[in-house]
Amino acid sequence: MFKKFLASLLALFAAVSFAAVDINKATVADLDSIKGIGPATSAKMVDERKAAPFKNWADLIQRVPGIGDKRAAKLSAQGMTVNGEAFKPAAKPEADKKAKSKKEPSAAN
């Protein structure tokens, strides 16, 4: 019985320690606890959120200066979500893939 209780307690602790921080519900302290967010960025996020909650990651990236795709991916990996959703990078356009393949040197030399 004690082992089950201890296992349940450890599982609860693990779940709480890895809990996601939703930007639309988080306090400034919650945002500051995420690696990669400092006081200035958390203040910008909260100020923008006061105007209107963030709809999705694209909305966050558009409205908060200094947040781009790379930083959004890092923040998401640290546990930040927007409306419960982790960041999913947009697929690269087909034109970018073709341009990269033309730049690669040929193996026929």
C-alpha positions as MATLAB code, in Angstrom:
seq = 'MFKKFLASLLALFAAVSFAAVDINKATVADLDSIKGIGPATSAKMVDERKAAPFKNWADLIQRVPGIGDKRAAKLSAQGMTVNGEAFKPAAKPEADKKAKSKKEPSAAN';
ca = [
       0.000    0.000    0.000;
       2.817    2.383    0.905;
       4.569    1.695   -2.408;
       1.410    2.568   -4.357;
       1.018    5.783   -2.386;
       4.649    6.712   -2.945;
       4.410    5.927   -6.678;
       1.260    8.050   -6.979;
       2.913   10.921   -5.135;
       5.969   10.780   -7.407;
       3.772   10.667  -10.520;
       1.850   13.711   -9.317;
       5.072   15.580   -8.603;
       6.442   14.748  -12.064;
       3.232   15.908  -13.737;
       3.268   19.206  -11.870;
       6.941   19.880  -12.576;
       6.477   19.349  -16.320;
       3.151   21.184  -16.557;
       2.727   23.401  -19.566;
       2.457   27.147  -19.129;
      -0.344   28.584  -21.257;
       0.506   32.136  -22.256;
      -3.121   33.253  -21.999;
      -3.391   32.133  -18.363;
       0.158   32.501  -17.034;
       1.293   35.079  -14.533;
       4.440   37.129  -15.085;
       6.223   34.797  -12.646;
       5.060   31.748  -14.628;
       6.393   33.250  -17.854;
       9.689   34.265  -16.216;
      10.161   30.674  -15.054;
      10.462   29.512  -18.680;
      14.047   29.382  -19.891;
      14.426   31.974  -22.645;
      11.902   34.471  -21.282;
      13.115   37.387  -19.223;
      11.268   40.216  -17.495;
      11.124   42.401  -20.618;
       9.676   39.669  -22.831;
       7.158   38.540  -20.226;
       6.025   42.161  -19.795;
       5.523   42.483  -23.581;
       3.530   39.239  -23.623;
       1.276   40.285  -20.750;
       0.714   43.750  -22.256;
      -0.317   42.235  -25.593;
      -2.516   39.682  -23.845;
      -4.389   42.513  -22.079;
      -5.430   43.856  -25.474;
      -6.733   40.439  -26.538;
      -5.850   36.819  -25.758;
      -3.492   35.162  -28.213;
      -5.397   33.042  -30.750;
      -2.486   30.801  -31.735;
       1.278   30.757  -32.140;
       1.135   32.792  -35.350;
      -0.773   35.512  -33.485;
       1.838   35.493  -30.707;
       4.714   35.704  -33.204;
       3.038   38.601  -35.004;
       2.200   40.622  -31.890;
       5.250   40.135  -29.647;
       8.501   41.623  -30.975;
      11.493   39.310  -30.681;
       9.493   36.101  -31.045;
       9.994   34.265  -34.323;
       9.683   30.665  -35.424;
      13.000   29.563  -33.905;
      12.343   31.188  -30.543;
       8.751   29.942  -30.518;
      10.012   26.387  -31.041;
      12.450   26.773  -28.133;
       9.786   28.231  -25.835;
       7.401   25.445  -26.753;
      10.088   22.882  -25.943;
      10.413   24.555  -22.526;
       6.700   24.015  -21.890;
       4.961   27.137  -23.175;
       1.661   26.690  -25.007;
      -0.886   28.945  -26.691;
      -4.411   27.795  -25.904;
      -2.983   24.431  -24.880;
      -1.194   23.896  -28.191;
       2.534   23.372  -28.639;
       4.302   25.207  -31.467;
       4.188   23.475  -34.830;
       6.470   25.092  -37.410;
       4.946   25.842  -40.765;
       6.042   23.650  -43.640;
       8.662   25.245  -45.854;
       7.422   26.266  -49.288;
       8.403   24.008  -52.182;
      10.347   26.881  -53.811;
      12.783   26.968  -50.866;
      13.483   23.249  -51.245;
      14.198   23.616  -54.973;
      16.515   26.601  -54.400;
      18.538   24.648  -51.845;
      18.873   21.627  -54.130;
      20.286   23.848  -56.940;
      22.954   25.268  -54.602;
      24.344   21.836  -53.689;
      27.455   20.893  -55.688;
      27.103   18.045  -58.107;
      28.829   14.744  -57.443;
      29.816   14.359  -61.143;
      33.062   16.376  -60.772;
];
